[in-house]
Amino acid sequence: MKKLLSLSLTALALVSFGVQANDFPNKDKPITLVVPFTAGGPTDRVARDLSEAMRKATGANFVVDNVVGAGGTIGANKVAKAAPDGYTLLLHHIGMATSPALYRKMPYDTLNDFEYLGLINEVPMTLIGRPTLPANNFKELATWIAQNKGTVNLGNAGLGAASHLCGLLFQSAIKIDMTTVPYKGTAPAMNDLMGGQIDLLCDQTTNTTSQIEAKSVKAFAVTTTKRLTTPALKDLPTLNEAGLKGFEVSIWHGLYAPKGTPADVVAKLNKALQASLKDPEFIKKQQGLGAVVITDKRVEGAEHKKFVASEIAKWGPIIKEAGTYAD
Ligand code: ASP
């Protein structure tokens, strides 16, 4: 009798969470994947490719929801406050680790308000310019920026975004301030760059490779310390070798659930993520865009969390020194 009572109490506890872990995922209930930037941009691109692989791994439908603004913190906050039932997830990039230093006040606690489901990929950035820019390599670009001090503008996806971080470090490295033009994602920034409304943009190769190939934008350098092997990008110098010693920004994407999501649901999502990262179709799509799919232990939630903590510790002082933050 006592045993029966405790069993039904456990069942009640699960029901009150709205989740029967054994039944997760309910194939009739879509899983919402929140992307904190606009559709058609690089984070969105990773989310759409991953959704397809996760659908194959779980049998559940995934719906991408672009919850944009404030450099990704609005979307991340929505997931931090969502029901912890596994049906609302967040796909976010390095902004998870840089926002705490870029914002004076954060609406959520990065390390304590999420369940960490695993890291997805690493993606280099490229420094690109409008097609009409009168410079054809990094040296000419540096001269043009120096000659046009005060009028050069640089797009980004808002304070806290990866493009903001990259632009901040770039201005600090060349010691010239530019006018930054914030968007809600780098998809609209890319449109304005191609149309000549802005001069420069730093963006993930997942968004820039096809535009570079099509010559819709000019590419000047990559932000990693090693040159890339993707055919369209392999001739680009690194910013480090172009003279900005020590310059390095590599973007990563990870998957998160709200804190308190039941352990069995977290385990199932992690298993599905790991299967997706081995999906040949997903790997091929990512490689074609210059991204490297994670194969090391950071596919485990605990290691993912440790990694984000180390990134918070790494970027805090660098951002303070570069000197920009928002309220
Ligand atoms: N690439 C963007 C950034 O700068 C975000 C996006 O639009 O996906 O963070």
Coordinates of C-alpha atoms and ligand atoms in Angstrom, one line a residue:
M1 CA 0.0 0.0 0.0
K2 CA 2.8 2.3 1.0
K3 CA 4.7 1.4 -2.1
L4 CA 1.5 2.0 -4.3
L5 CA 1.1 5.4 -2.7
S6 CA 4.6 6.5 -3.4
L7 CA 4.4 5.2 -7.0
S8 CA 1.2 7.2 -7.6
L9 CA 2.9 10.3 -6.0
T10 CA 5.8 9.9 -8.5
A11 CA 3.3 9.6 -11.3
L12 CA 1.5 12.7 -10.0
A13 CA 4.7 14.7 -9.9
L14 CA 5.5 13.8 -13.5
V15 CA 1.9 14.7 -14.6
S16 CA 2.1 18.0 -12.7
F17 CA 5.2 18.8 -14.8
G18 CA 3.1 18.1 -17.8
V19 CA 5.6 15.5 -19.0
Q20 CA 5.6 11.8 -19.0
A21 CA 9.3 11.3 -19.6
N22 CA 8.7 7.8 -21.1
D23 CA 6.4 9.3 -23.7
F24 CA 8.7 12.1 -24.7
P25 CA 8.6 13.3 -27.4
N26 CA 4.9 13.1 -28.1
K27 CA 4.9 12.9 -32.0
D28 CA 1.7 15.0 -32.2
K29 CA 3.3 17.9 -30.3
P30 CA 6.0 19.9 -32.2
I31 CA 9.2 20.9 -30.4
T32 CA 9.8 24.6 -30.8
L33 CA 13.5 25.5 -31.4
V34 CA 13.9 29.2 -30.5
V35 CA 16.6 31.0 -32.6
P36 CA 17.4 34.4 -31.2
F37 CA 18.1 36.0 -34.6
T38 CA 16.3 36.6 -37.8
A39 CA 15.4 33.9 -40.3
G40 CA 17.8 33.4 -43.2
G41 CA 20.9 34.2 -41.1
P42 CA 23.7 31.9 -39.9
T43 CA 22.2 30.8 -36.5
D44 CA 18.8 30.2 -38.2
R45 CA 20.6 28.1 -40.9
V46 CA 22.2 25.9 -38.3
A47 CA 18.8 25.5 -36.6
R48 CA 17.0 24.5 -39.7
D49 CA 19.6 21.9 -40.7
L50 CA 19.7 20.6 -37.1
S51 CA 15.9 20.5 -36.9
E52 CA 15.8 18.1 -39.9
A53 CA 18.5 15.8 -38.3
M54 CA 16.7 15.9 -34.9
R55 CA 13.4 15.1 -36.6
K56 CA 15.0 12.0 -38.1
A57 CA 16.5 11.1 -34.7
T58 CA 13.3 11.6 -32.6
G59 CA 10.4 11.2 -35.0
A60 CA 9.1 14.5 -33.7
N61 CA 8.5 17.7 -35.7
F62 CA 10.7 20.7 -35.0
V63 CA 9.4 24.2 -35.6
V64 CA 12.0 27.1 -35.7
D65 CA 10.8 30.2 -33.9
N66 CA 12.8 33.4 -34.5
V67 CA 12.6 35.4 -31.3
V68 CA 14.8 38.3 -32.2
G69 CA 16.3 41.4 -30.6
A70 CA 18.9 42.6 -28.0
G71 CA 21.7 40.6 -29.5
G72 CA 20.0 37.2 -28.8
T73 CA 19.1 37.9 -25.1
I74 CA 15.3 38.2 -25.8
G75 CA 15.1 34.8 -27.4
A76 CA 17.3 33.2 -24.7
N77 CA 15.2 34.8 -22.0
K78 CA 12.0 33.4 -23.5
V79 CA 13.5 29.9 -23.3
A80 CA 14.8 30.5 -19.8
K81 CA 11.2 31.3 -18.7
A82 CA 9.5 28.6 -20.8
A83 CA 7.8 25.4 -19.4
P84 CA 10.6 22.9 -18.6
D85 CA 9.0 20.1 -20.6
G86 CA 11.4 19.6 -23.5
Y87 CA 9.1 21.2 -26.0
T88 CA 10.8 24.6 -26.0
L89 CA 14.6 24.6 -26.8
L90 CA 17.1 27.3 -27.5
L91 CA 19.8 27.2 -30.2
H92 CA 22.3 30.0 -29.5
H93 CA 25.8 30.8 -30.3
I94 CA 28.8 32.4 -28.5
G95 CA 26.5 35.2 -27.4
M96 CA 25.5 32.9 -24.5
A97 CA 29.0 33.6 -23.1
T98 CA 29.6 37.1 -24.3
S99 CA 26.3 38.7 -23.3
P100 CA 27.0 38.6 -19.6
A101 CA 30.0 40.9 -20.2
L102 CA 28.3 43.0 -22.8
Y103 CA 25.2 43.8 -20.8
R104 CA 25.2 45.5 -17.4
K105 CA 21.9 43.8 -16.5
M106 CA 20.9 40.4 -17.8
P107 CA 17.3 39.0 -17.7
Y108 CA 18.5 35.5 -17.0
D109 CA 21.4 33.6 -15.4
T110 CA 23.4 31.9 -18.2
L111 CA 24.9 29.1 -16.2
N112 CA 21.9 28.5 -13.8
D113 CA 18.7 29.0 -15.9
F114 CA 19.3 26.3 -18.5
E115 CA 19.9 22.6 -19.0
Y116 CA 22.9 22.2 -21.2
L117 CA 22.2 19.7 -24.0
G118 CA 25.5 19.8 -25.9
L119 CA 27.6 21.8 -28.3
I120 CA 26.8 21.6 -32.0
N121 CA 29.5 23.1 -34.2
E122 CA 32.3 25.7 -34.5
V123 CA 32.1 28.3 -37.3
P124 CA 34.8 30.8 -38.3
M125 CA 33.8 34.3 -39.2
T126 CA 34.8 36.4 -42.3
L127 CA 35.3 40.1 -42.6
I128 CA 33.4 41.2 -45.7
G129 CA 32.6 44.5 -47.4
R130 CA 30.1 46.0 -49.8
P131 CA 30.8 45.0 -53.4
T132 CA 31.5 48.6 -54.4
L133 CA 34.2 49.1 -51.7
P134 CA 37.3 50.5 -53.3
A135 CA 39.7 47.9 -51.8
N136 CA 40.5 44.4 -53.0
N137 CA 42.6 43.0 -50.1
F138 CA 43.1 43.5 -46.4
K139 CA 46.0 45.9 -46.9
E140 CA 43.9 48.2 -49.2
L141 CA 41.0 47.9 -46.8
A142 CA 43.1 49.1 -43.9
T143 CA 44.3 52.1 -45.9
W144 CA 40.7 52.9 -47.0
I145 CA 39.5 52.7 -43.4
A146 CA 42.3 55.0 -42.3
Q147 CA 41.5 57.5 -45.1
N148 CA 37.8 57.4 -44.3
K149 CA 38.0 57.7 -40.5
G150 CA 34.7 58.7 -39.0
T151 CA 32.5 57.7 -41.9
V152 CA 33.0 54.0 -42.1
N153 CA 30.1 51.9 -40.9
L154 CA 29.9 48.4 -39.7
G155 CA 26.8 46.3 -39.4
N156 CA 26.0 43.9 -36.6
A157 CA 23.2 41.8 -35.2
G158 CA 22.9 43.9 -32.0
L159 CA 24.8 44.2 -28.8
G160 CA 25.8 40.7 -27.6
A161 CA 25.8 39.2 -31.1
A162 CA 28.8 37.5 -32.6
S163 CA 29.1 40.1 -35.3
H164 CA 29.1 42.8 -32.6
L165 CA 31.9 41.0 -30.7
C166 CA 34.0 40.6 -33.9
G167 CA 33.4 44.2 -34.9
L168 CA 34.4 45.4 -31.4
L169 CA 37.6 43.4 -31.5
F170 CA 38.4 44.6 -35.0
Q171 CA 37.9 48.3 -34.1
S172 CA 40.0 47.8 -31.0
A173 CA 42.8 46.0 -33.0
I174 CA 43.0 48.6 -35.8
K175 CA 42.5 51.4 -33.2
I176 CA 39.9 53.2 -35.4
D177 CA 36.3 53.7 -34.2
M178 CA 33.5 53.1 -36.7
T179 CA 29.8 53.7 -36.7
T180 CA 28.0 50.5 -35.8
V181 CA 24.6 49.8 -37.4
P182 CA 22.6 47.2 -35.4
Y183 CA 20.1 44.8 -37.0
K184 CA 18.1 41.9 -35.4
G185 CA 20.3 39.3 -37.2
T186 CA 22.9 39.3 -39.9
A187 CA 20.5 38.2 -42.7
P188 CA 19.1 41.8 -43.0
A189 CA 22.6 43.2 -42.4
M190 CA 23.8 41.1 -45.4
N191 CA 21.1 42.5 -47.6
D192 CA 22.1 46.1 -46.8
L193 CA 25.8 45.2 -47.3
M194 CA 25.1 43.8 -50.7
G195 CA 23.0 46.9 -51.5
G196 CA 25.9 49.2 -50.3
Q197 CA 24.0 50.8 -47.4
I198 CA 26.7 49.6 -45.0
D199 CA 30.4 49.2 -45.6
L200 CA 31.5 46.2 -43.5
L201 CA 30.3 43.2 -41.7
C202 CA 31.8 40.3 -39.7
D203 CA 29.7 37.2 -40.1
Q204 CA 29.8 33.4 -39.8
T205 CA 30.9 31.5 -42.9
T206 CA 27.5 29.7 -42.8
N207 CA 26.0 33.0 -44.0
T208 CA 28.9 34.4 -46.1
T209 CA 30.3 31.5 -48.2
S210 CA 27.6 31.6 -50.9
Q211 CA 27.7 35.4 -51.1
I212 CA 31.5 35.4 -51.4
E213 CA 31.3 32.7 -54.1
A214 CA 28.7 34.7 -56.0
K215 CA 30.9 37.9 -55.6
S216 CA 27.9 39.7 -54.1
V217 CA 30.3 40.9 -51.3
K218 CA 34.0 41.4 -51.0
A219 CA 35.9 39.1 -48.6
F220 CA 39.0 40.4 -46.8
A221 CA 40.0 37.9 -44.1
V222 CA 38.9 35.1 -41.8
T223 CA 38.9 35.5 -38.0
T224 CA 40.4 32.2 -37.0
T225 CA 44.1 31.7 -36.5
K226 CA 44.3 29.1 -39.3
R227 CA 43.3 29.6 -42.9
L228 CA 40.2 27.6 -44.0
T229 CA 40.0 24.7 -46.4
T230 CA 36.6 25.5 -48.0
P231 CA 37.3 26.2 -51.7
A232 CA 35.7 29.6 -51.8
L233 CA 37.5 30.8 -48.6
K234 CA 40.9 29.1 -48.8
D235 CA 42.8 32.1 -50.3
L236 CA 41.6 34.5 -47.6
P237 CA 44.3 35.5 -45.1
T238 CA 43.7 35.3 -41.3
L239 CA 43.4 38.7 -39.6
N240 CA 46.3 37.5 -37.5
E241 CA 48.6 37.1 -40.5
A242 CA 47.2 40.3 -42.1
G243 CA 48.8 42.2 -39.2
L244 CA 46.3 42.1 -36.3
K245 CA 48.4 39.9 -34.1
G246 CA 46.5 37.5 -31.9
F247 CA 43.1 38.2 -33.5
E248 CA 40.9 35.2 -33.0
V249 CA 37.1 34.7 -33.0
S250 CA 35.5 31.3 -33.5
I251 CA 31.8 31.0 -33.1
W252 CA 30.1 28.0 -31.6
H253 CA 26.5 27.0 -31.4
G254 CA 24.9 25.0 -28.6
L255 CA 21.5 23.5 -27.6
Y256 CA 19.7 24.4 -24.4
A257 CA 16.5 23.6 -22.5
P258 CA 14.9 25.5 -19.6
K259 CA 16.3 24.7 -16.2
G260 CA 14.2 22.0 -14.5
T261 CA 13.5 19.9 -17.6
P262 CA 13.2 16.3 -16.3
A263 CA 16.5 14.4 -16.4
D264 CA 15.0 11.6 -18.7
V265 CA 13.9 14.2 -21.2
V266 CA 17.3 15.9 -21.1
A267 CA 18.9 12.5 -21.7
K268 CA 16.7 11.8 -24.7
L269 CA 17.3 15.2 -26.2
N270 CA 21.1 14.8 -25.7
K271 CA 21.0 11.3 -27.3
A272 CA 19.0 12.8 -30.3
L273 CA 21.5 15.6 -30.6
Q274 CA 24.5 13.2 -30.6
A275 CA 22.8 11.1 -33.3
S276 CA 22.2 14.3 -35.3
L277 CA 25.8 15.3 -35.1
K278 CA 26.7 11.9 -36.7
D279 CA 24.1 12.3 -39.5
P280 CA 26.1 12.3 -42.7
E281 CA 23.7 14.7 -44.4
F282 CA 24.0 17.2 -41.5
I283 CA 27.8 16.9 -41.5
K284 CA 28.0 17.5 -45.3
K285 CA 25.8 20.6 -45.2
Q286 CA 27.8 22.0 -42.3
Q287 CA 31.2 21.3 -43.9
G288 CA 30.1 23.0 -47.2
L289 CA 29.5 26.2 -45.1
G290 CA 32.9 26.1 -43.4
A291 CA 31.5 24.8 -40.1
V292 CA 33.0 22.0 -38.1
V293 CA 30.6 19.6 -36.3
I294 CA 31.6 18.8 -32.7
T295 CA 32.8 15.3 -32.1
D296 CA 34.6 15.7 -28.8
K297 CA 33.2 15.4 -25.3
R298 CA 31.5 18.8 -25.4
V299 CA 28.5 16.9 -27.0
E300 CA 27.8 15.9 -23.4
G301 CA 25.7 18.5 -21.4
A302 CA 28.2 18.7 -18.4
E303 CA 31.2 19.3 -20.7
H304 CA 29.1 21.8 -22.8
K305 CA 28.3 23.8 -19.6
K306 CA 32.0 23.7 -18.5
F307 CA 33.0 25.0 -21.9
V308 CA 30.5 27.9 -21.7
A309 CA 31.8 28.8 -18.2
S310 CA 35.3 28.9 -19.6
E311 CA 34.2 31.1 -22.5
I312 CA 32.5 33.5 -20.1
A313 CA 35.8 33.7 -18.2
K314 CA 37.8 34.1 -21.4
W315 CA 35.7 36.9 -23.0
G316 CA 34.8 39.0 -19.9
P317 CA 38.2 40.7 -19.6
I318 CA 38.7 41.0 -23.4
I319 CA 35.3 42.7 -23.8
K320 CA 36.0 45.0 -20.9
E321 CA 39.3 46.0 -22.4
A322 CA 37.7 46.6 -25.8
G323 CA 35.3 48.7 -23.8
T324 CA 31.6 48.6 -24.9
Y325 CA 28.6 47.5 -23.0
A326 CA 24.9 48.2 -22.9
D327 CA 22.3 48.4 -20.2
Ligands
ASP1 N1 25.5 36.1 -37.2 C1 24.7 36.8 -36.3 C2 25.5 37.4 -35.2 O1 26.2 38.3 -35.5 C3 23.5 36.2 -35.7 C4 22.5 35.7 -36.8 O2 21.9 36.5 -37.5 O3 22.4 34.5 -36.9 O4 25.5 37.0 -34.0

